[in-house]
Amino acid sequence: MCGIVAYIGKKDAFPIIIKGLKRLEYRGYDSAGVALIDNGQLNIYKCAGKVANLEEFISEKNAEGTIGIGHTRWATHGPPTDVNAHPHISMDGSLALIHNGIIENYDALKQELIKQGYVFKSETDTEVLVHLVDNIGKKEKVWFGEALRMALSHVVGAYAIVAISKDFPNQMVAARKSSPLVVGIGEEGDFYLASDATPIVEYTKQVVYLEDEEIAVIKFGEELKLFSINDEEKRPYIQQLEMELEALEKGGYEHFMLKEIHEQPRSIQDCLRGRLNAQEGRVTLGGIKDYEQKMIQANRLILVACGTSWHAALVGEYLIEDLARINVEVEYASEFRYRNPILSENDVVIAISQSGETADTMAALELAKSKGATILGICNVVGSSISRITDAGSYTHAGPEIGVASTKAFTAQVTLLTLMALSLAHKKGSISETNFRILLTELEAIPEKVKKVLETNAKIEQIALEYKDATNALYLGRGSSFPVALEGALKLKEISYIHAEGYPAAEMKHGPIALIDENMPVFVIATKGNSYEKVVSNIQEVKARKGKIIAIVTEGDTQVREMADHVIEIPETNEILVPLLATIPFQLLSYHIAVMRNCNVDQPRNLAKSVTVE
Ligand code: G6P
């Protein structure tokens, strides 16, 4: 959470920083701020609200300078006010700093600094950092880069930091631990820094991802210098970005979320590309192929994740257990890491994360690694922290997802888990060759079927109109459609602020049924398959209590059509692939309801896309 952008070079820093912050707003949008050095002056501009507020606020001022830092905040310590916005500045006005992460021992450090005469203006943990650097700089008589390095040995917590000082107008210093930071190397001796590569890609494709406890000393016109926190010089590893700028634009859609929903035929295809060959009867997951035997022989595969990725993990559990007959457990990363789980080197822990930066998921992996388990990753963001700490992994290749509510990343995760389940099952011999080939052919056809599901958009918009004022909603599914129900409910909550719950359809009678009356929309996945008749009975139970049924059914279904208030048809497919299709109407439905309720679809209140605090 929180987005960081910085620039040093010959160009005007402000437009670069503002544009970059807009790209990073998915990381938080409680307040925004910029610090620029202009003619020996350090000027700070910051205010509560979104980056657009800041832009408007600055429009009347002369925001000039060729070195600057910018920040968009997701509040942790202290409410989203102007004062709590970053950058924070030293008392003498010479040093400014931005920070993403949490300083866990901030209170102890703060009390110590107060004793030494420091006055705090904000309620943030970050302000501690700026005073600490100032304090060490003055006491030890060292420049601010060295003071920052020394300060970090007193800090417990997570950080990505960029600092500038008007006394060194040609330099900036950055550091990271558990929060991401990328340095872009420009062509004219200039540098771009950001929390991810999206603000950088239009200027340069040469980047260096900082490692944990690395400090970057950046001087305009000189080479990037990296140091460990213990002051050992390190060699920067320059990588080539593969991201394209168009992927970061709305491309004619009103919202990123809508664009991303419509991108799914392509993103699923991209996830399958080079990995699935139905004609030759082959599935290859290059990234993890050396670990497949280990997975087959493992005690358990433990899938750890948060949010939407956790829902994908639940689908994965059904798939892997059903096809490959390997024990799978799915864990919320945040619970797993604090539960003293029983782990050994015979366990394989697989993290699923769109961003590859989620703090709890990272910590769960670190714990698993410390107990000797093999750790693997399924990430979307290339080069992300999780993808770098794992023993091996596979990328989902969904492309950048900007809308805070996850859509195409989810279907890509489920696609990848399907490939994984098929590959393991085939290698283990737990699936017949005929069934394997049938499933490969079915999976190959999914992108085209997703296109067909997207054609139901107009109908879904009409349904949305009917239920947009609901205050509660229930989502039901069985088997691998149960996680789809959870995901449907989450999407509605996240972006339209309607309370919604996902339930296994049969569990409804153990509680939620008490809520059902004529005002309660109940969204049910009632596609053809093993539990079809059971779901039909659950629908009857809802109808008997006058609830409204909106059912996702298989094309040509007549039985549910007679009972339901609305049906949305999806093409027929093998039961285990239904989640890839059934989730899409729910995404569209939430989208339309949110738009009709005038909610901010891409940046829902209080949420952030990348949760780098626990
Ligand atoms: C946040 C996002 C969700 C996401 C979750 C896990 O809550 O808003 O969309 O599912 O984090 O993120 P990850 O990047 O690990 O998948």
XYZ file of C-alpha atoms and ligand atoms in Angstrom:
630
model
C 0.000 0.000 0.000
C 1.038 3.577 -0.616
C 2.632 4.461 -3.898
C 6.020 6.062 -4.336
C 7.359 7.918 -7.368
C 10.557 9.924 -7.657
C 12.611 11.512 -10.398
C 16.064 13.009 -10.727
C 17.427 14.300 -13.992
C 17.119 17.223 -16.397
C 13.381 17.075 -17.035
C 10.628 18.793 -15.093
C 9.991 16.380 -12.229
C 6.458 17.408 -11.332
C 4.558 16.113 -14.413
C 6.476 12.837 -14.272
C 5.658 12.407 -10.603
C 1.956 13.295 -10.913
C 1.478 10.965 -13.871
C 3.286 8.213 -11.982
C 1.207 8.734 -8.856
C -1.957 8.375 -10.918
C -0.710 5.018 -12.128
C 0.006 3.980 -8.562
C -3.249 5.212 -7.066
C -4.433 1.624 -6.928
C -2.059 1.318 -3.964
C -3.943 3.889 -1.914
C -5.680 7.198 -2.432
C -6.199 8.765 0.986
C -3.817 11.656 0.390
C -1.057 12.668 -1.966
C 2.010 14.870 -1.850
C 5.117 15.962 -3.673
C 8.446 17.500 -2.628
C 10.601 19.294 -5.188
C 13.977 20.973 -4.973
C 14.018 24.190 -6.956
C 16.925 26.642 -6.851
C 18.139 25.379 -3.515
C 14.634 25.473 -2.007
C 12.800 22.392 -0.829
C 9.092 22.877 -1.542
C 6.391 20.548 -0.257
C 2.853 20.333 -1.607
C 0.444 17.874 -0.055
C -3.235 17.424 0.696
C -5.851 14.872 1.686
C -7.717 13.092 -1.087
C -6.754 11.752 -4.450
C -3.884 12.684 -6.721
C -6.301 14.803 -8.790
C -6.863 16.970 -5.668
C -3.159 17.471 -5.349
C -2.881 18.362 -9.003
C -5.609 20.957 -8.629
C -4.067 22.266 -5.424
C -0.720 22.704 -7.137
C -2.103 24.169 -10.359
C -1.995 27.685 -8.902
C 1.547 27.272 -7.675
C 4.859 27.055 -9.439
C 5.841 23.469 -8.893
C 9.270 23.444 -10.451
C 12.405 21.417 -10.051
C 14.222 18.575 -11.717
C 14.438 16.443 -8.598
C 11.404 15.404 -6.649
C 9.568 12.728 -4.708
C 5.839 11.948 -4.663
C 3.542 9.770 -2.606
C -0.020 8.495 -2.646
C -1.117 7.218 0.757
C -3.203 4.404 2.175
C -3.555 5.497 5.780
C -2.271 3.208 8.525
C -1.141 5.507 11.365
C -3.258 8.639 11.580
C -6.318 9.633 9.529
C -6.078 10.841 5.926
C -5.435 14.542 6.560
C -3.207 17.150 4.917
C -0.768 16.992 7.825
C -0.472 13.218 7.746
C 0.140 13.213 3.987
C 3.681 12.467 2.823
C 6.332 13.778 2.183
C 7.393 14.463 5.753
C 10.013 17.065 6.379
C 12.718 17.652 8.978
C 12.285 20.506 11.446
C 14.922 22.641 9.721
C 13.157 22.119 6.401
C 16.172 20.604 4.667
C 15.195 16.941 4.363
C 12.042 15.378 2.879
C 11.091 11.727 2.856
C 8.353 9.431 1.591
C 7.637 5.984 2.940
C 5.561 2.916 2.160
C 5.257 0.313 4.915
C 4.997 0.359 8.695
C 7.589 1.284 11.307
C 6.605 -1.082 14.088
C 8.784 0.458 16.806
C 7.819 4.004 15.862
C 6.456 4.848 19.299
C 9.655 4.000 21.156
C 11.705 5.946 18.591
C 9.267 8.846 18.779
C 9.471 9.119 22.579
C 13.248 9.132 22.380
C 13.250 11.857 19.728
C 10.732 13.956 21.679
C 13.094 13.808 24.665
C 15.779 15.221 22.400
C 13.579 18.144 21.463
C 11.955 16.959 18.236
C 8.431 18.220 17.661
C 6.042 15.997 15.711
C 3.424 17.534 13.503
C 1.718 14.396 12.218
C 0.383 11.179 13.698
C 2.269 9.029 11.202
C 4.979 6.485 11.864
C 6.878 7.975 8.916
C 7.643 11.272 10.580
C 9.791 9.325 13.042
C 12.046 8.361 10.154
C 12.688 11.873 8.971
C 13.554 13.122 12.475
C 15.688 10.059 13.144
C 17.715 10.612 9.963
C 18.098 14.281 10.829
C 19.148 13.422 14.377
C 21.772 10.892 13.310
C 23.026 13.194 10.546
C 23.619 16.007 13.025
C 25.061 13.841 15.786
C 27.385 11.826 13.583
C 28.103 14.683 11.184
C 27.340 12.539 8.149
C 25.438 13.330 4.960
C 21.759 12.344 4.800
C 22.367 9.151 2.788
C 24.720 7.805 5.424
C 22.381 8.988 8.183
C 19.513 7.124 6.522
C 21.581 3.957 6.327
C 22.485 4.237 9.996
C 18.900 5.060 10.965
C 17.617 1.884 9.355
C 19.494 -0.266 11.835
C 17.245 1.216 14.554
C 14.054 0.569 12.623
C 11.823 -2.489 12.992
C 9.242 -2.917 10.282
C 8.708 -2.664 6.581
C 9.706 0.168 4.350
C 10.309 1.552 0.923
C 11.796 5.005 1.434
C 13.004 7.776 -0.820
C 14.649 10.863 0.658
C 15.995 14.111 -0.755
C 17.809 17.010 0.848
C 18.150 20.591 -0.350
C 21.783 20.456 0.819
C 22.455 17.765 -1.818
C 20.252 18.861 -4.719
C 21.847 16.420 -7.124
C 21.155 13.228 -5.195
C 18.453 11.029 -3.818
C 18.631 8.022 -1.543
C 16.247 5.085 -1.454
C 15.949 1.954 0.659
C 13.688 -1.044 0.861
C 12.686 -3.821 3.213
C 9.564 -5.873 2.504
C 7.972 -3.060 0.455
C 8.799 -2.918 -3.230
C 10.907 -0.325 -4.988
C 12.097 -0.218 -8.590
C 14.723 2.097 -10.059
C 14.407 2.972 -13.739
C 17.643 3.939 -15.468
C 16.977 6.720 -17.958
C 18.902 7.415 -21.124
C 20.203 10.826 -20.129
C 21.770 10.001 -16.795
C 18.381 10.475 -15.170
C 16.579 8.073 -12.821
C 12.986 7.156 -12.040
C 11.932 5.405 -8.850
C 8.581 3.833 -8.111
C 6.748 1.187 -6.117
C 6.231 -0.762 -9.320
C 7.338 -0.362 -12.887
C 4.101 1.170 -14.209
C 5.174 4.831 -13.759
C 8.563 4.046 -15.298
C 7.770 2.057 -18.415
C 7.076 5.030 -20.674
C 10.512 6.502 -20.010
C 12.787 3.494 -19.861
C 12.722 -0.284 -19.906
C 15.963 -0.705 -17.973
C 15.182 -1.316 -14.339
C 16.730 -2.531 -11.119
C 14.503 -4.052 -8.447
C 15.921 -3.252 -5.039
C 16.416 -6.225 -2.745
C 15.549 -6.272 0.934
C 17.773 -4.051 3.072
C 19.397 -2.503 0.029
C 20.094 1.188 -0.224
C 20.349 3.007 -3.534
C 22.396 6.166 -3.815
C 21.367 7.971 -6.941
C 23.243 10.875 -8.411
C 22.197 12.528 -11.633
C 24.608 11.717 -14.452
C 26.384 8.970 -12.528
C 25.916 5.230 -12.226
C 23.417 3.806 -9.785
C 25.161 2.711 -6.589
C 23.757 0.024 -4.301
C 24.782 -0.765 -0.739
C 23.675 -3.232 1.872
C 22.483 -1.875 5.170
C 25.954 -2.846 6.468
C 27.535 -0.578 3.886
C 28.878 -3.224 1.523
C 28.709 -2.137 -2.088
C 26.554 -4.353 -4.338
C 26.284 -4.702 -8.089
C 22.992 -3.560 -9.574
C 21.289 -6.245 -11.620
C 19.699 -4.466 -14.570
C 16.588 -6.080 -16.045
C 14.597 -5.350 -19.155
C 10.910 -4.531 -18.597
C 8.502 -6.494 -20.739
C 5.472 -4.362 -19.936
C 3.829 -2.292 -22.683
C 2.414 1.162 -22.094
C -0.963 0.382 -23.733
C -1.621 -2.196 -21.032
C -1.732 0.654 -18.520
C -4.333 2.764 -20.334
C -8.118 2.420 -20.279
C -8.226 1.805 -24.029
C -11.650 3.411 -24.578
C -13.381 1.769 -21.609
C -14.982 3.911 -18.957
C -13.207 2.091 -16.164
C -10.177 -0.145 -15.805
C -12.358 -2.784 -14.199
C -14.603 -3.002 -17.254
C -11.586 -3.147 -19.536
C -10.059 -5.888 -17.438
C -13.293 -7.911 -17.390
C -13.386 -7.729 -21.190
C -9.729 -8.638 -21.483
C -10.346 -12.074 -20.016
C -10.542 -14.076 -23.246
C -7.078 -12.743 -23.996
C -5.639 -12.970 -20.494
C -6.750 -16.580 -20.106
C -5.292 -17.300 -23.528
C -2.024 -15.656 -22.489
C -1.929 -17.843 -19.402
C -2.423 -20.956 -21.529
C -0.023 -19.933 -24.277
C 2.937 -22.237 -24.676
C 1.727 -24.370 -21.799
C -1.231 -26.223 -23.217
C -1.263 -28.238 -26.416
C -4.522 -30.159 -26.676
C -3.675 -31.737 -30.037
C -0.486 -33.271 -28.764
C -2.000 -33.939 -25.335
C 0.592 -31.883 -23.468
C 0.669 -29.526 -20.510
C 3.962 -27.926 -19.500
C 4.486 -25.522 -16.663
C 8.139 -24.724 -17.293
C 8.575 -22.684 -14.110
C 7.704 -25.528 -11.760
C 8.494 -28.628 -13.777
C 11.526 -29.465 -11.625
C 9.285 -29.443 -8.577
C 6.384 -31.525 -9.836
C 7.693 -34.815 -8.473
C 8.177 -33.132 -5.130
C 4.576 -31.917 -5.286
C 3.291 -35.362 -6.202
C 5.146 -36.928 -3.289
C 4.458 -34.139 -0.822
C 2.608 -34.660 2.437
C 0.390 -31.790 1.486
C 0.281 -28.849 -0.817
C -0.622 -25.793 1.209
C -2.012 -22.895 -0.790
C -1.639 -19.568 1.014
C -3.216 -16.348 -0.181
C -5.408 -13.381 0.732
C -8.587 -11.862 -0.712
C -9.534 -12.862 -4.219
C -6.369 -14.936 -4.547
C -7.578 -17.007 -1.601
C -10.766 -17.732 -3.549
C -8.674 -18.881 -6.500
C -6.769 -21.127 -4.081
C -10.058 -22.710 -2.996
C -10.881 -23.524 -6.610
C -7.356 -24.927 -6.894
C -7.997 -27.208 -3.933
C -10.990 -28.771 -5.675
C -9.064 -29.166 -8.912
C -5.853 -30.621 -7.522
C -7.540 -32.980 -5.086
C -10.040 -34.157 -7.681
C -7.653 -34.638 -10.580
C -4.249 -35.282 -9.026
C -5.425 -36.883 -5.772
C -2.894 -34.895 -3.709
C -3.801 -33.517 -0.283
C -4.380 -29.789 -0.500
C -5.026 -27.275 2.249
C -5.963 -23.685 1.685
C -4.965 -21.106 4.239
C -5.467 -17.402 4.769
C -1.860 -16.241 4.819
C -2.569 -13.952 7.760
C -3.861 -16.816 9.908
C -1.309 -19.368 8.770
C 1.680 -17.236 9.685
C 0.609 -16.757 13.287
C -0.710 -20.228 13.947
C 2.538 -22.073 14.512
C 1.610 -24.474 11.708
C 3.070 -27.948 11.560
C 5.376 -27.979 8.553
C 8.208 -30.139 7.347
C 10.387 -30.503 4.283
C 7.783 -32.828 2.851
C 5.298 -29.981 2.536
C 5.046 -27.698 -0.448
C 3.657 -24.244 0.246
C 2.346 -22.364 -2.776
C 1.615 -18.654 -2.516
C -0.987 -17.198 -4.839
C -0.787 -13.457 -5.270
C -1.660 -11.066 -8.050
C 0.728 -8.354 -6.884
C 3.353 -10.687 -5.474
C 3.771 -8.150 -2.673
C 1.068 -8.944 -0.106
C 2.770 -8.704 3.287
C 0.936 -11.594 4.938
C 1.510 -13.904 1.982
C 5.211 -13.032 1.950
C 5.472 -13.675 5.671
C 3.674 -17.023 5.341
C 6.242 -18.061 2.743
C 9.135 -16.943 4.880
C 7.768 -18.972 7.776
C 7.322 -22.043 5.562
C 10.846 -21.659 4.245
C 12.264 -21.405 7.758
C 10.599 -24.727 8.565
C 12.171 -26.400 5.560
C 9.142 -26.568 3.272
C 9.512 -26.005 -0.450
C 7.998 -22.661 -1.416
C 6.465 -21.923 -4.792
C 4.628 -18.905 -6.175
C 1.818 -18.107 -8.560
C 2.088 -14.381 -9.218
C 0.926 -11.957 -11.848
C 3.422 -9.131 -11.429
C 6.696 -10.127 -13.007
C 9.704 -9.504 -10.789
C 7.549 -9.031 -7.685
C 8.878 -9.879 -4.230
C 7.079 -13.227 -3.924
C 8.289 -14.330 -7.322
C 11.817 -13.552 -6.209
C 11.841 -15.273 -2.830
C 10.226 -18.529 -3.926
C 12.143 -21.648 -5.002
C 10.210 -21.660 -8.276
C 6.876 -20.563 -9.666
C 4.674 -19.702 -12.601
C 3.427 -16.343 -13.748
C -0.247 -15.956 -14.601
C 0.504 -13.496 -17.460
C -2.794 -11.647 -17.055
C -1.035 -8.327 -17.713
C -1.227 -5.302 -15.404
C -4.441 -5.194 -13.380
C -5.232 -1.640 -12.330
C -8.809 -1.816 -11.017
C -8.616 -2.457 -7.294
C -11.229 -5.219 -7.504
C -9.495 -8.195 -9.030
C -11.084 -9.753 -12.129
C -8.758 -10.974 -14.862
C -6.088 -11.846 -12.306
C -8.561 -14.226 -10.641
C -9.458 -16.081 -13.829
C -5.791 -16.289 -14.769
C -4.971 -17.754 -11.346
C -7.741 -20.335 -11.748
C -6.472 -21.118 -15.260
C -2.981 -21.657 -13.956
C -4.198 -23.871 -11.123
C -6.171 -25.892 -13.665
C -3.012 -26.398 -15.718
C -1.156 -27.344 -12.561
C -3.810 -29.873 -11.529
C -3.827 -31.409 -15.007
C -0.077 -31.576 -15.255
C 0.292 -33.185 -11.814
C -2.541 -35.624 -12.511
C -0.996 -36.658 -15.810
C 2.470 -37.139 -14.350
C 1.059 -39.042 -11.408
C -1.187 -41.182 -13.583
C -4.286 -40.316 -11.576
C -6.188 -39.304 -14.712
C -6.936 -41.481 -17.715
C -5.379 -40.412 -21.011
C -8.860 -40.024 -22.516
C -10.135 -37.823 -19.748
C -6.896 -35.815 -19.783
C -7.259 -35.106 -23.480
C -10.932 -34.216 -23.146
C -10.105 -31.708 -20.415
C -7.254 -30.185 -22.420
C -9.585 -29.652 -25.357
C -12.222 -28.158 -23.076
C -9.681 -25.863 -21.452
C -8.426 -24.722 -24.819
C -11.970 -23.719 -25.735
C -12.459 -21.596 -22.598
C -11.292 -18.221 -24.027
C -13.932 -18.450 -26.794
C -16.575 -19.415 -24.247
C -15.596 -16.461 -22.057
C -16.270 -14.251 -25.084
C -19.775 -15.709 -25.255
C -20.356 -15.066 -21.553
C -19.332 -11.443 -22.078
C -22.162 -11.148 -24.603
C -24.610 -11.391 -21.700
C -23.453 -7.944 -20.576
C -26.629 -6.091 -21.650
C -28.852 -8.563 -19.864
C -26.745 -8.349 -16.731
C -27.001 -4.569 -16.814
C -30.790 -4.925 -16.721
C -30.609 -7.297 -13.783
C -28.297 -4.832 -12.053
C -30.913 -2.105 -12.457
C -33.444 -4.248 -10.632
C -31.187 -5.045 -7.658
C -29.015 -1.968 -7.364
C -30.821 -0.776 -4.237
C -30.582 -4.051 -2.357
C -28.982 -3.796 1.055
C -28.009 -7.453 1.299
C -27.296 -10.237 -1.139
C -26.564 -13.918 -0.885
C -24.383 -15.891 -3.277
C -24.649 -19.666 -3.366
C -22.685 -22.412 -5.073
C -21.563 -25.975 -4.490
C -18.289 -27.746 -5.156
C -15.827 -25.571 -7.026
C -18.643 -23.080 -7.612
C -18.702 -22.339 -3.880
C -15.502 -20.235 -4.134
C -17.113 -18.531 -7.144
C -20.012 -17.575 -4.846
C -17.515 -16.190 -2.318
C -15.796 -14.222 -5.043
C -19.131 -12.923 -6.395
C -20.079 -11.664 -2.933
C -16.663 -10.088 -2.427
C -16.896 -8.226 -5.741
C -20.286 -6.768 -4.800
C -19.101 -5.706 -1.329
C -15.859 -4.217 -2.566
C -17.166 -1.886 -5.205
C -20.857 -1.252 -4.527
C -20.784 -1.381 -0.695
C -23.771 -3.722 -0.580
C -23.436 -6.294 2.141
C -23.113 -9.714 0.515
C -22.220 -13.181 1.677
C -21.091 -16.229 -0.217
C -22.174 -19.606 1.094
C -22.017 -23.255 0.108
C -25.598 -23.709 -1.127
C -26.378 -26.513 1.318
C -25.171 -24.479 4.292
C -27.783 -21.824 3.626
C -30.262 -23.615 5.828
C -27.885 -23.360 8.783
C -28.259 -19.627 9.117
C -28.569 -17.358 6.092
C -32.018 -18.715 5.276
C -33.266 -16.645 8.221
C -32.442 -13.518 6.209
C -34.443 -14.446 3.165
C -37.528 -12.422 2.332
C -38.935 -10.793 -0.799
C -36.167 -8.153 -0.755
C -33.268 -10.548 -0.728
C -31.555 -11.277 -4.053
C -29.975 -14.721 -4.061
C -27.406 -15.353 -6.788
C -26.967 -19.046 -7.455
C -24.597 -21.009 -9.650
C -26.849 -23.789 -10.926
C -24.953 -25.204 -13.870
C -25.280 -28.815 -15.023
C -23.132 -31.244 -13.087
C -23.007 -33.547 -10.101
C -24.829 -31.325 -7.661
C -27.321 -29.787 -10.072
C -30.367 -31.460 -8.498
C -29.211 -30.494 -5.015
C -28.834 -26.866 -6.052
C -32.303 -26.999 -7.600
C -33.625 -28.017 -4.167
C -31.787 -25.095 -2.569
C -33.408 -22.776 -5.097
C -36.826 -24.172 -4.112
C -36.035 -23.422 -0.487
C -35.279 -19.806 -1.346
C -38.406 -19.463 -3.500
C -40.561 -20.895 -0.711
C -39.450 -17.885 1.360
C -40.107 -15.426 -1.456
C -36.428 -14.691 -2.088
C -35.419 -13.491 -5.548
C -33.364 -15.973 -7.547
C -30.829 -14.915 -10.135
C -29.275 -18.112 -11.449
C -26.284 -18.832 -13.628
C -27.268 -21.857 -15.689
C -25.920 -23.978 -18.516
C -27.111 -22.960 -21.982
C -30.451 -24.600 -22.758
C -31.437 -25.225 -19.125
C -35.204 -25.275 -18.615
C -35.706 -26.533 -15.075
C -34.101 -23.625 -13.217
C -35.495 -21.137 -15.745
C -38.978 -22.022 -14.550
C -38.180 -21.286 -10.939
C -35.771 -18.369 -11.169
C -36.590 -14.673 -11.472
C -33.679 -14.289 -13.885
C -31.274 -16.688 -15.533
C -27.924 -15.973 -17.115
C -26.770 -18.686 -19.495
C -23.162 -19.751 -19.836
C -21.863 -22.194 -22.457
C -21.645 -25.845 -21.524
C -18.250 -26.995 -20.316
C -16.762 -29.674 -18.114
C -17.848 -29.179 -14.516
C -14.344 -28.483 -13.238
C -13.981 -25.567 -15.645
C -17.261 -23.875 -14.685
C -15.567 -21.376 -12.280
C -13.773 -19.774 -15.225
C -17.101 -18.959 -16.870
C -19.499 -18.547 -13.942
C -17.421 -15.874 -12.268
C -17.746 -13.459 -15.179
C -21.468 -12.581 -14.870
C -20.837 -11.773 -11.202
C -18.007 -9.426 -12.117
C -20.226 -7.631 -14.643
C -23.120 -7.484 -12.225
C -21.028 -5.879 -9.470
C -19.566 -3.481 -11.987
C -22.960 -2.269 -13.237
C -24.456 -2.020 -9.766
C -21.468 0.019 -8.583
C -21.744 2.361 -11.573
C -25.505 2.768 -10.979
C -24.843 3.578 -7.321
C -22.260 6.189 -8.350
C -19.467 4.361 -6.593
C -15.852 4.759 -7.566
C -15.433 1.460 -9.366
C -11.682 1.462 -9.847
C -10.808 2.923 -6.477
C -13.355 1.764 -3.912
C -13.253 3.446 -0.537
C -10.814 2.166 2.101
C -9.324 -0.482 -0.179
C -5.975 -0.798 -1.863
C -4.831 -3.217 -4.457
C -1.533 -4.114 -2.993
C -1.590 -4.704 0.737
C 1.981 -4.417 1.920
C 1.060 -4.046 5.585
C -0.147 -6.945 7.695
C -6.223 -6.719 -1.725
C -6.863 -6.507 -3.075
C -7.533 -7.789 -3.540
C -6.529 -8.930 -3.549
C -5.847 -9.084 -2.196
C -4.679 -10.038 -2.273
O -7.207 -6.907 -0.772
O -7.800 -5.448 -3.009
O -8.042 -7.608 -4.841
O -7.179 -10.104 -3.879
O -5.323 -7.833 -1.759
O -3.709 -9.487 -3.124
P -2.658 -10.296 -3.965
O -1.906 -9.256 -4.724
O -1.802 -11.024 -2.978
O -3.398 -11.220 -4.839
